[in-house]
Tab-separated table of C-alpha atoms in Angstrom:
chain	number	residue	atom	x	y	z
A	1	MET	CA	33.273	27.188	88.895
A	2	ARG	CA	30.467	26.229	92.265
A	3	LEU	CA	28.591	23.694	91.727
A	4	ALA	CA	26.160	25.934	93.202
A	5	ASP	CA	26.815	28.664	90.581
A	6	ILE	CA	26.166	25.887	87.734
A	7	LEU	CA	22.971	25.210	88.808
A	8	LYS	CA	21.998	28.516	88.715
A	9	ASP	CA	17.896	28.878	87.598
A	10	ILE	CA	17.825	24.924	87.691
A	11	GLU	CA	15.293	23.218	90.262
A	12	TYR	CA	17.211	20.217	91.730
A	13	THR	CA	17.241	18.485	94.942
A	14	ILE	CA	20.537	17.098	96.760
A	15	VAL	CA	20.323	13.531	97.136
A	16	LYS	CA	23.754	13.469	98.802
A	17	GLY	CA	26.882	15.717	99.121
A	18	ASN	CA	26.603	19.572	98.948
A	19	VAL	CA	26.612	22.688	96.082
A	20	ASP	CA	29.603	24.023	97.515
A	21	VAL	CA	32.336	22.173	95.631
A	22	ASP	CA	34.265	23.131	93.168
A	23	ILE	CA	33.581	21.856	89.354
A	24	ARG	CA	36.696	22.116	86.852
A	25	GLY	CA	34.989	20.532	83.878
A	26	ILE	CA	31.665	19.146	82.798
A	27	CYS	CA	30.892	15.846	80.760
A	28	TYR	CA	28.101	13.982	79.667
A	29	ASP	CA	30.512	11.094	78.020
A	30	SER	CA	32.307	9.179	80.852
A	31	ARG	CA	35.220	8.822	79.040
A	32	LYS	CA	36.066	12.648	79.250
A	33	SER	CA	35.269	12.603	82.545
A	34	LYS	CA	38.396	13.923	85.021
A	35	GLU	CA	39.833	15.010	88.014
A	36	GLY	CA	37.228	17.398	89.271
A	37	SER	CA	34.640	17.217	87.079
A	38	MET	CA	31.222	16.895	87.023
A	39	PHE	CA	29.256	13.879	84.956
A	40	VAL	CA	25.631	14.344	83.232
A	41	ALA	CA	23.876	11.133	83.098
A	42	ILE	CA	21.569	11.344	79.896
A	43	LYS	CA	19.248	8.920	78.099
A	44	GLY	CA	20.663	8.240	75.012
A	45	PHE	CA	18.837	5.839	72.016
A	46	LYS	CA	21.324	3.008	72.701
A	47	SER	CA	22.371	3.521	76.319
A	48	ASP	CA	21.689	4.859	79.760
A	49	GLY	CA	24.023	7.634	81.053
A	50	ALA	CA	23.272	6.181	84.408
A	51	ASP	CA	24.798	3.062	83.722
A	52	TYR	CA	28.606	4.834	83.402
A	53	ILE	CA	28.441	6.607	86.848
A	54	CYS	CA	30.455	4.581	88.616
A	55	ASP	CA	33.242	5.174	85.756
A	56	ALA	CA	32.949	8.486	85.732
A	57	VAL	CA	33.738	8.736	89.188
A	58	GLU	CA	36.364	5.946	88.717
A	59	ARG	CA	37.885	8.413	86.669
A	60	GLY	CA	37.674	11.807	88.564
A	61	ALA	CA	33.950	12.888	88.889
A	62	VAL	CA	33.065	14.778	91.915
A	63	ALA	CA	29.353	15.242	91.217
A	64	VAL	CA	27.149	13.495	88.777
A	65	LEU	CA	23.369	14.558	87.573
A	66	VAL	CA	20.629	12.385	87.164
A	67	ASP	CA	16.812	12.146	86.462
A	68	SER	CA	16.219	8.704	87.940
A	69	GLU	CA	16.653	7.119	91.437
A	70	ILE	CA	20.830	5.947	91.919
A	71	SER	CA	22.106	4.339	94.779
A	72	ILE	CA	25.949	5.110	95.094
A	73	ASP	CA	28.393	4.568	97.976
A	74	LYS	CA	31.071	7.085	96.719
A	75	ASP	CA	31.555	10.191	98.751
A	76	ILE	CA	30.392	12.700	96.035
A	77	THR	CA	27.476	14.931	95.385
A	78	VAL	CA	24.670	13.393	93.465
A	79	ILE	CA	21.848	16.294	91.915
A	80	LYS	CA	18.316	15.001	90.778
A	81	VAL	CA	16.629	17.047	88.340
A	82	GLU	CA	13.523	16.151	85.990
A	83	ASN	CA	15.546	16.031	83.122
A	84	THR	CA	19.142	16.236	82.805
A	85	ARG	CA	19.347	16.490	78.817
A	86	LYS	CA	17.361	19.259	79.203
A	87	SER	CA	18.938	20.771	82.409
A	88	LEU	CA	22.722	20.228	80.392
A	89	ALA	CA	21.465	23.046	78.242
A	90	LYS	CA	21.069	25.772	81.481
A	91	ILE	CA	24.120	23.844	83.087
A	92	ALA	CA	26.329	24.470	79.815
A	93	SER	CA	25.160	28.302	79.298
A	94	ASN	CA	25.855	28.921	83.461
A	95	TYR	CA	29.061	27.502	83.192
A	96	TYR	CA	30.392	28.827	79.675
A	97	GLY	CA	29.089	32.547	80.655
A	98	ASP	CA	26.236	32.646	78.460
A	99	PRO	CA	28.144	32.891	75.227
A	100	SER	CA	25.189	33.583	73.043
A	101	LYS	CA	24.610	36.720	74.658
A	102	GLN	CA	27.424	38.090	73.300
A	103	LEU	CA	26.733	37.114	69.738
A	104	PHE	CA	24.364	37.707	67.270
A	105	LEU	CA	22.961	34.687	66.920
A	106	ILE	CA	21.645	32.985	63.050
A	107	GLY	CA	19.794	29.646	63.141
A	108	VAL	CA	19.006	28.066	60.016
A	109	THR	CA	16.571	25.320	59.635
A	110	GLY	CA	14.853	23.517	57.354
A	111	THR	CA	15.107	19.681	55.478
A	112	ASN	CA	17.346	20.771	52.636
A	113	GLY	CA	19.427	23.855	52.127
A	114	LYS	CA	20.727	24.501	55.957
A	115	THR	CA	24.564	24.068	54.601
A	116	SER	CA	24.438	26.084	51.520
A	117	VAL	CA	22.200	28.958	53.361
A	118	THR	CA	24.674	29.328	56.438
A	119	TYR	CA	27.781	29.684	53.694
A	120	MET	CA	26.450	32.219	51.818
A	121	ILE	CA	25.571	34.318	54.844
A	122	LYS	CA	28.651	33.679	56.432
A	123	SER	CA	30.456	34.669	52.957
A	124	ILE	CA	28.156	37.782	52.813
A	125	LEU	CA	28.800	39.376	56.606
A	126	GLU	CA	32.880	37.988	55.380
A	127	SER	CA	32.414	40.746	53.031
A	128	GLN	CA	32.148	43.443	55.387
A	129	ASN	CA	35.341	42.270	57.011
A	130	ASN	CA	33.056	40.515	60.246
A	131	LYS	CA	34.479	37.612	62.020
A	132	VAL	CA	32.017	34.910	61.381
A	133	GLY	CA	31.532	32.086	63.434
A	134	LEU	CA	29.707	28.181	61.864
A	135	ILE	CA	28.221	25.686	63.298
A	136	GLY	CA	26.574	22.837	60.672
A	137	THR	CA	27.219	19.575	58.745
A	138	ILE	CA	30.114	20.025	56.995
A	139	GLN	CA	32.377	21.384	59.453
A	140	ASN	CA	32.512	23.989	62.545
A	141	MET	CA	34.557	27.244	61.882
A	142	ILE	CA	35.816	30.349	63.456
A	143	GLY	CA	36.881	32.701	60.895
A	144	ASP	CA	39.252	31.019	58.704
A	145	LYS	CA	39.582	27.887	61.736
A	146	VAL	CA	38.042	24.293	60.824
A	147	TYR	CA	37.025	22.340	63.640
A	148	PRO	CA	35.746	19.030	63.096
A	149	THR	CA	31.829	18.024	63.507
A	150	GLU	CA	29.745	14.911	64.670
A	151	ARG	CA	26.459	16.052	63.921
A	152	THR	CA	24.436	18.755	62.562
A	153	THR	CA	24.381	20.652	65.883
A	154	PRO	CA	26.226	19.516	68.462
A	155	GLU	CA	25.060	18.382	72.102
A	156	SER	CA	24.516	21.731	74.376
A	157	LEU	CA	27.813	21.389	76.317
A	158	ASP	CA	29.802	21.214	72.931
A	159	LEU	CA	27.835	24.115	71.230
A	160	GLN	CA	27.846	26.387	74.226
A	161	ARG	CA	31.501	25.690	74.352
A	162	TYR	CA	32.057	26.533	70.915
A	163	LEU	CA	30.235	29.723	71.442
A	164	ARG	CA	32.268	30.602	74.164
A	165	LEU	CA	35.577	30.005	71.833
A	166	MET	CA	33.950	32.061	69.637
A	167	VAL	CA	33.575	35.063	71.611
A	168	ASP	CA	36.826	34.628	72.848
A	169	GLU	CA	38.400	34.930	69.598
A	170	GLY	CA	36.339	38.217	68.606
A	171	VAL	CA	33.435	36.770	66.652
A	172	LYS	CA	30.786	39.100	66.256
A	173	TYR	CA	28.129	37.045	64.293
A	174	VAL	CA	27.354	33.134	64.282
A	175	VAL	CA	25.412	31.182	61.999
A	176	MET	CA	24.283	27.889	62.484
A	177	GLU	CA	22.403	24.903	61.398
A	178	VAL	CA	19.579	24.111	63.803
A	179	SER	CA	18.440	20.550	63.107
A	180	SER	CA	14.863	19.134	64.260
A	181	HIS	CA	16.808	16.610	66.734
A	182	SER	CA	18.639	19.730	68.258
A	183	LEU	CA	15.407	21.051	68.851
A	184	ALA	CA	13.586	18.126	70.139
A	185	LEU	CA	16.568	16.929	72.079
A	186	ASN	CA	16.950	20.564	73.975
A	187	ARG	CA	20.293	21.410	72.672
A	188	VAL	CA	19.483	24.917	71.233
A	189	ASP	CA	17.688	25.787	74.559
A	190	GLU	CA	19.781	28.295	75.934
A	191	CYS	CA	20.981	30.057	72.769
A	192	ASP	CA	20.118	33.620	72.059
A	193	PHE	CA	18.790	33.681	68.486
A	194	ASP	CA	18.746	36.830	67.099
A	195	ILE	CA	17.647	35.659	63.387
A	196	ALA	CA	15.654	32.797	62.456
A	197	VAL	CA	16.073	31.075	58.991
A	198	PHE	CA	13.153	28.557	57.748
A	199	THR	CA	14.232	26.464	53.810
A	200	ASN	CA	11.559	24.432	53.829
A	201	LEU	CA	10.231	20.610	55.083
A	202	THR	CA	9.643	17.775	53.041
A	203	GLN	CA	9.788	14.102	54.302
A	204	ASP	CA	13.249	13.131	56.323
A	205	HIS	CA	14.225	11.594	60.246
A	206	LEU	CA	10.309	9.998	60.074
A	207	ASP	CA	12.199	7.735	62.290
A	208	PHE	CA	12.495	9.900	64.701
A	209	HIS	CA	9.463	12.394	64.932
A	210	LYS	CA	7.016	9.678	63.415
A	211	THR	CA	4.824	11.978	61.789
A	212	MET	CA	5.234	15.542	59.494
A	213	GLU	CA	3.313	17.536	61.999
A	214	ASP	CA	5.783	16.199	64.703
A	215	TYR	CA	8.561	16.943	62.459
A	216	ALA	CA	7.315	20.508	61.565
A	217	ASN	CA	6.243	21.398	65.286
A	218	ALA	CA	10.314	21.012	66.425
A	219	LYS	CA	11.276	22.881	63.523
A	220	SER	CA	8.565	26.032	64.487
A	221	LYS	CA	10.311	25.942	67.870
A	222	LEU	CA	13.162	27.937	66.628
A	223	PHE	CA	10.759	30.226	65.504
A	224	LYS	CA	9.640	31.039	68.872
A	225	MET	CA	13.186	31.711	70.525
A	226	ALA	CA	14.466	34.754	67.651
A	227	LYS	CA	14.216	37.976	68.985
A	228	THR	CA	15.111	40.212	65.545
A	229	ALA	CA	13.309	38.589	63.256
A	230	CYS	CA	12.078	35.446	61.364
A	231	VAL	CA	13.115	34.887	57.682
A	232	ILE	CA	10.658	32.244	55.733
A	233	ASN	CA	10.592	30.721	52.484
A	234	ILE	CA	6.554	31.480	51.760
A	235	ASP	CA	6.664	29.198	48.722
A	236	ASP	CA	6.837	25.825	51.360
A	237	ASP	CA	3.432	24.245	52.486
A	238	TYR	CA	4.571	24.810	56.137
A	239	SER	CA	5.456	28.576	55.732
A	240	SER	CA	1.588	29.040	57.334
A	241	LEU	CA	2.401	27.006	60.648
A	242	ILE	CA	6.026	28.409	61.094
A	243	ILE	CA	4.395	32.086	60.703
A	244	GLU	CA	2.240	31.470	63.099
A	245	ASN	CA	4.811	30.454	65.336
A	246	SER	CA	6.795	33.490	64.562
A	247	ASN	CA	7.687	35.611	67.755
A	248	ALA	CA	9.506	38.441	65.917
A	249	LYS	CA	9.060	40.239	62.605
A	250	VAL	CA	8.302	38.211	59.872
A	251	VAL	CA	10.748	38.416	56.144
A	252	THR	CA	9.061	36.169	53.541
A	253	TYR	CA	11.245	34.978	50.385
A	254	GLY	CA	9.865	32.873	47.498
A	255	ILE	CA	9.480	32.522	43.861
A	256	LYS	CA	5.955	31.396	42.877
A	257	ASP	CA	3.784	33.216	46.475
A	258	TYR	CA	3.789	36.875	46.592
A	259	ALA	CA	6.856	37.791	49.001
A	260	TYR	CA	8.898	40.495	50.402
A	261	ILE	CA	11.629	39.461	48.358
A	262	MET	CA	11.452	37.720	45.262
A	263	ALA	CA	13.390	36.180	42.476
A	264	LYS	CA	12.225	37.275	38.832
A	265	ASP	CA	13.722	36.254	35.524
A	266	ILE	CA	15.463	33.070	36.767
A	267	LYS	CA	18.143	31.713	33.979
A	268	ASN	CA	19.568	28.283	34.964
A	269	GLY	CA	22.745	26.739	33.364
A	270	ILE	CA	24.578	23.740	33.801
A	271	LYS	CA	27.616	26.275	35.472
A	272	GLY	CA	25.433	28.815	37.559
A	273	VAL	CA	22.402	30.470	37.649
A	274	LYS	CA	21.172	33.872	37.229
A	275	TYR	CA	17.655	35.974	38.546
A	276	THR	CA	16.964	39.100	39.069
A	277	VAL	CA	16.152	39.886	42.820
A	278	GLN	CA	13.429	42.550	44.034
A	279	ILE	CA	12.592	43.803	47.170
A	280	GLU	CA	9.983	46.131	47.134
A	281	ASP	CA	11.030	48.460	44.462
A	282	ILE	CA	14.392	47.919	44.549
A	283	LYS	CA	16.329	45.214	42.069
A	284	SER	CA	19.563	43.861	41.495
A	285	ASP	CA	20.862	41.259	39.136
A	286	ILE	CA	22.150	37.872	40.843
A	287	SER	CA	24.827	35.440	39.732
A	288	LEU	CA	25.461	32.014	41.548
A	289	LYS	CA	27.873	29.072	40.605
A	290	ILE	CA	25.848	26.665	41.835
A	291	PRO	CA	22.601	25.827	39.632
A	292	GLY	CA	19.187	24.848	39.801
A	293	LEU	CA	15.941	26.119	41.688
A	294	PHE	CA	16.907	25.300	44.978
A	295	SER	CA	20.126	27.818	44.575
A	296	VAL	CA	17.690	30.665	44.049
A	297	TYR	CA	15.763	29.771	46.984
A	298	ASN	CA	18.955	28.765	49.508
A	299	SER	CA	20.583	32.755	48.195
A	300	LEU	CA	16.966	34.265	48.934
A	301	ALA	CA	17.033	33.365	51.925
A	302	ALA	CA	20.607	34.518	53.019
A	303	ILE	CA	19.919	38.091	50.749
A	304	ALA	CA	16.807	38.236	53.126
A	305	VAL	CA	19.332	37.933	55.873
A	306	ALA	CA	21.532	41.006	54.764
A	307	PHE	CA	18.678	42.861	53.930
A	308	ILE	CA	17.657	42.882	58.061
A	309	LEU	CA	21.121	43.605	58.727
A	310	GLY	CA	21.366	46.767	56.312
A	311	ILE	CA	23.719	45.449	54.470
A	312	PRO	CA	23.872	46.944	50.782
A	313	LEU	CA	22.359	44.545	47.745
A	314	GLN	CA	25.575	45.436	45.613
A	315	THR	CA	27.646	43.865	48.604
A	316	VAL	CA	25.190	40.924	48.803
A	317	ARG	CA	25.716	40.286	44.846
A	318	MET	CA	29.264	40.609	44.970
A	319	ALA	CA	29.657	37.870	48.162
A	320	LEU	CA	26.959	35.315	46.272
A	321	LYS	CA	28.719	35.334	42.758
A	322	ASP	CA	31.574	33.045	43.850
A	323	VAL	CA	29.889	31.076	46.708
A	324	LYS	CA	30.944	26.948	46.635
A	325	ILE	CA	30.002	24.382	48.850
A	326	LYS	CA	31.427	21.120	49.107
A	327	GLY	CA	29.076	18.555	47.767
A	328	ARG	CA	26.344	20.752	47.016
A	329	PHE	CA	25.844	20.413	43.090
A	330	GLU	CA	29.641	19.837	43.105
A	331	VAL	CA	30.770	19.542	39.589
A	332	LEU	CA	34.102	17.950	39.476
A	333	ASP	CA	37.557	18.959	37.499
A	334	ILE	CA	38.075	15.622	35.407
A	335	ASP	CA	39.486	14.945	32.109
A	336	ALA	CA	36.441	12.990	30.546
A	337	PRO	CA	33.937	13.965	27.708
A	338	TYR	CA	31.201	13.565	30.319
A	339	ASN	CA	30.453	15.489	33.699
A	340	VAL	CA	30.742	14.081	37.098
A	341	VAL	CA	28.461	15.842	39.385
A	342	ILE	CA	28.621	14.900	43.612
A	343	ASP	CA	25.306	16.208	45.866
A	344	TYR	CA	24.236	15.754	49.081
A	345	ALA	CA	20.632	15.198	48.034
A	346	HIS	CA	19.145	12.469	50.599
A	347	THR	CA	15.922	13.284	51.028
A	348	PRO	CA	12.925	12.327	48.121
A	349	ASP	CA	12.574	16.412	47.891
A	350	GLY	CA	16.381	16.814	47.710
A	351	LEU	CA	16.632	14.210	45.190
A	352	GLU	CA	14.088	15.949	42.970
A	353	ASN	CA	15.315	19.191	43.007
A	354	LEU	CA	18.545	18.016	42.280
A	355	MET	CA	17.379	16.063	39.638
A	356	LYS	CA	15.087	19.341	38.134
A	357	ALA	CA	18.112	21.547	38.301
A	358	PHE	CA	19.375	19.260	35.152
A	359	ASP	CA	16.260	19.693	32.836
A	360	GLU	CA	17.507	22.833	31.081
A	361	TYR	CA	20.605	21.793	30.352
A	362	ASP	CA	21.386	20.269	26.802
A	363	THR	CA	22.899	17.573	27.892
A	364	GLY	CA	23.220	13.371	26.990
A	365	ARG	CA	21.782	11.018	29.133
A	366	LYS	CA	21.419	11.689	32.963
A	367	ILE	CA	23.253	8.701	35.223
A	368	LEU	CA	21.383	8.801	38.434
A	369	LEU	CA	23.831	6.831	41.399
A	370	PHE	CA	22.403	6.671	44.910
A	371	GLY	CA	21.245	4.693	48.305
A	372	CYS	CA	19.626	5.370	51.436
A	373	GLY	CA	21.356	5.688	54.813
A	374	GLY	CA	20.954	2.289	57.223
A	375	ASP	CA	19.001	3.208	60.677
A	376	ARG	CA	17.026	6.098	59.270
A	377	ASP	CA	13.671	6.944	57.850
A	378	LYS	CA	12.450	3.687	55.883
A	379	GLY	CA	9.684	5.497	54.241
A	380	LYS	CA	11.451	7.573	52.021
A	381	ARG	CA	13.364	4.709	50.255
A	382	PRO	CA	10.913	3.751	47.996
A	383	LYS	CA	10.017	7.549	47.332
A	384	MET	CA	12.940	7.832	46.044
A	385	GLY	CA	13.356	5.146	44.108
A	386	GLU	CA	10.375	6.592	42.875
A	387	VAL	CA	11.619	10.015	42.393
A	388	ALA	CA	14.920	8.308	40.922
A	389	GLY	CA	13.135	6.812	38.024
A	390	ARG	CA	10.900	9.569	36.673
A	391	TYR	CA	13.940	12.087	36.307
A	392	ALA	CA	17.081	9.853	35.639
A	393	ASP	CA	17.366	8.569	32.011
A	394	PHE	CA	19.253	5.663	33.886
A	395	VAL	CA	19.718	4.532	37.707
A	396	ILE	CA	21.788	2.692	39.572
A	397	ILE	CA	21.023	1.509	43.077
A	398	THR	CA	23.793	1.280	45.401
A	399	SER	CA	24.603	1.564	49.048
A	400	ASP	CA	24.998	4.999	51.003
A	401	ASN	CA	25.632	4.273	54.795
A	402	PRO	CA	23.986	1.063	55.300
A	403	ARG	CA	25.256	1.284	59.168
A	404	SER	CA	23.620	-1.428	61.222
A	405	GLU	CA	21.460	-2.548	57.915
A	406	ASP	CA	21.873	-5.360	55.720
A	407	PRO	CA	22.565	-3.057	52.358
A	408	MET	CA	20.739	-5.188	50.015
A	409	GLU	CA	17.255	-4.863	52.142
A	410	ILE	CA	17.888	-1.033	51.868
A	411	ILE	CA	17.906	-1.148	48.335
A	412	SER	CA	15.120	-4.043	47.548
A	413	GLU	CA	13.367	-1.042	49.439
A	414	ILE	CA	14.659	1.562	46.732
A	415	GLU	CA	13.615	-0.931	44.007
A	416	ALA	CA	10.276	-1.446	45.218
A	417	GLY	CA	9.925	2.402	44.266
A	418	ILE	CA	11.632	2.730	40.424
A	419	LYS	CA	10.218	-0.378	39.458
A	420	ASN	CA	6.824	1.672	39.488
A	421	THR	CA	8.420	3.878	36.577
A	422	LYS	CA	10.217	2.361	33.383
A	423	CYS	CA	13.414	3.566	33.988
A	424	PRO	CA	16.404	1.006	33.172
A	425	TYR	CA	18.133	0.694	36.325
A	426	LYS	CA	21.072	-1.550	37.649
A	427	ILE	CA	21.996	-2.887	40.991
A	428	VAL	CA	25.572	-2.388	42.691
A	429	GLU	CA	25.709	-3.007	46.530
A	430	ASN	CA	29.193	-1.725	46.371
A	431	ARG	CA	29.086	2.054	46.298
A	432	ARG	CA	32.898	2.091	44.666
A	433	GLU	CA	32.093	-0.558	42.243
A	434	ALA	CA	28.897	1.271	41.399
A	435	ILE	CA	31.182	4.626	40.710
A	436	LYS	CA	33.205	2.605	38.507
A	437	TYR	CA	30.231	1.188	36.778
A	438	ALA	CA	28.830	4.561	36.503
A	439	LEU	CA	32.106	5.790	34.826
A	440	SER	CA	32.397	3.044	32.396
A	441	THR	CA	28.668	3.227	30.788
A	442	ALA	CA	28.942	7.163	30.712
A	443	LYS	CA	29.185	8.819	27.155
A	444	ASP	CA	30.140	11.956	25.600
A	445	ASN	CA	28.018	14.915	27.401
A	446	ASP	CA	26.212	12.994	29.568
A	447	ILE	CA	26.376	13.647	33.106
A	448	VAL	CA	27.132	11.079	35.788
A	449	ILE	CA	25.310	12.243	39.338
A	450	LEU	CA	26.608	10.881	42.752
A	451	ALA	CA	24.110	11.534	45.369
A	452	GLY	CA	23.637	11.088	48.957
A	453	LYS	CA	27.107	11.426	50.313
A	454	GLY	CA	28.305	14.836	49.069
A	455	HIS	CA	30.821	16.378	51.195
A	456	GLU	CA	31.261	13.075	53.528
A	457	THR	CA	34.354	11.654	52.837
A	458	TYR	CA	33.477	8.230	54.754
A	459	GLN	CA	31.218	5.274	54.788
A	460	VAL	CA	29.336	3.807	57.835
A	461	LEU	CA	29.033	0.070	57.209
A	462	LYS	CA	27.871	-2.342	59.529
A	463	ASP	CA	31.745	-3.572	61.128
A	464	GLY	CA	32.847	0.331	61.535
A	465	VAL	CA	33.937	3.486	59.288
A	466	ILE	CA	35.724	3.398	56.195
A	467	ASP	CA	37.501	6.187	54.297
A	468	PHE	CA	35.352	7.023	51.086
A	469	ASP	CA	35.708	10.060	49.278
A	470	GLU	CA	34.280	10.001	45.913
A	471	ARG	CA	36.419	12.992	44.750
A	472	GLU	CA	39.280	10.450	45.475
A	473	ILE	CA	37.723	7.410	44.389
A	474	VAL	CA	36.125	9.114	40.844
A	475	LYS	CA	39.886	10.381	39.875
A	476	GLU	CA	41.588	6.904	41.256
A	477	ILE	CA	39.130	5.110	39.118
A	478	LEU	CA	39.979	7.733	35.905
A	479	ASP	CA	43.709	7.514	36.557
A	480	GLY	CA	43.672	3.468	36.590
A	481	ASP	CA	44.946	3.737	39.821
A	482	GLU	CA	42.238	1.980	41.944
A	483	LYS	CA	43.242	0.798	45.520
A	484	SER	CA	42.465	-3.069	45.485
């Protein structure tokens, strides 16, 4: 594809060379540069792409895109723009033929619930024999094909490539988790959203956004982009802000405040939740295998999308009744007199919602094991400790993904919050040993809750990434077949 065509609708300056050159690929990682490619130099949080221009050229790049002054004596084309990250979204869309315009794109954003809502919507759409694409935290999917994911919402170049692939594979609908990072960093700028969904907004990612106001404003960008409808949780404190920023028809859902789509007569149990959904004068009974009030909210969001698309409630009801999501209130199938539940809850609100879900069950003790991620929002650590102390009967504080931080420093910040409660707790820094201890202390009818990692099958340490699937670890411990 000609460079001039790739740069369509972008303001740029030719520093050297010309735009009448054939481009065989685009990359922002110099290691992926190949003969005839274009390298886009993006400023990251830890490095500057401009430092890798020579490496990209040596690997075959014939053009580079920059947003700073550079000097290079190679015989290549150098294009300068105001912001390479923002330009990359448009370049990627041009290169892959504006794929989102050929798809019905549903974006889901919020602190908690994004993954569950996307899977529920996917299940509903597939129940009507639609081929559905999914982009999100656990994995990317095209129909039944699974593709690995590195972040909740891919970088714009990778995202547009996936969307192109979905078009080519005959996908009609795409359901996508849209993170606040992706909105703030222009990853979804060229996505043609039809429906935008807002789940909730609670403290998270303040290492990046700095304030809740900045965080909320980043989320609200999605609702300015939606063409058909905006689905909004009216019970959330930030719903008014999201509604104000919505440029399409607003459809509200909720439990507490009046909403267009509401849940009534909620009955919670350890194996699921049942309720009656009401849309104007239409009612239907809904049954979910994922318990908790948060599951009711998540399913209401999915029901709202289905309503907008004209999908009958009977179809929706059947599609939701068997939905299960890895790492979301996942009750393990084990031979033990107690239950083990794995959940991704990694924010104060997420942890509180998870623990509240157990309140209506006739169980023994709630033994909660959790930690907090390193190199992330430190302000939530004592808050999560305080939440844990309020709702659990016994807490084991351990590591999550400590990354470059000292695990014990993270634990001490969590401990500061739990000390304000009367809940007994124990610190076991090694997460595998912590799980072993939790299982050893569990008695009949207790619930052991492993929170924070959910679907993840790895742990990120200072020295690198290790395999860490809590399902396998629990099985190994119970079978007496632990790895040394």
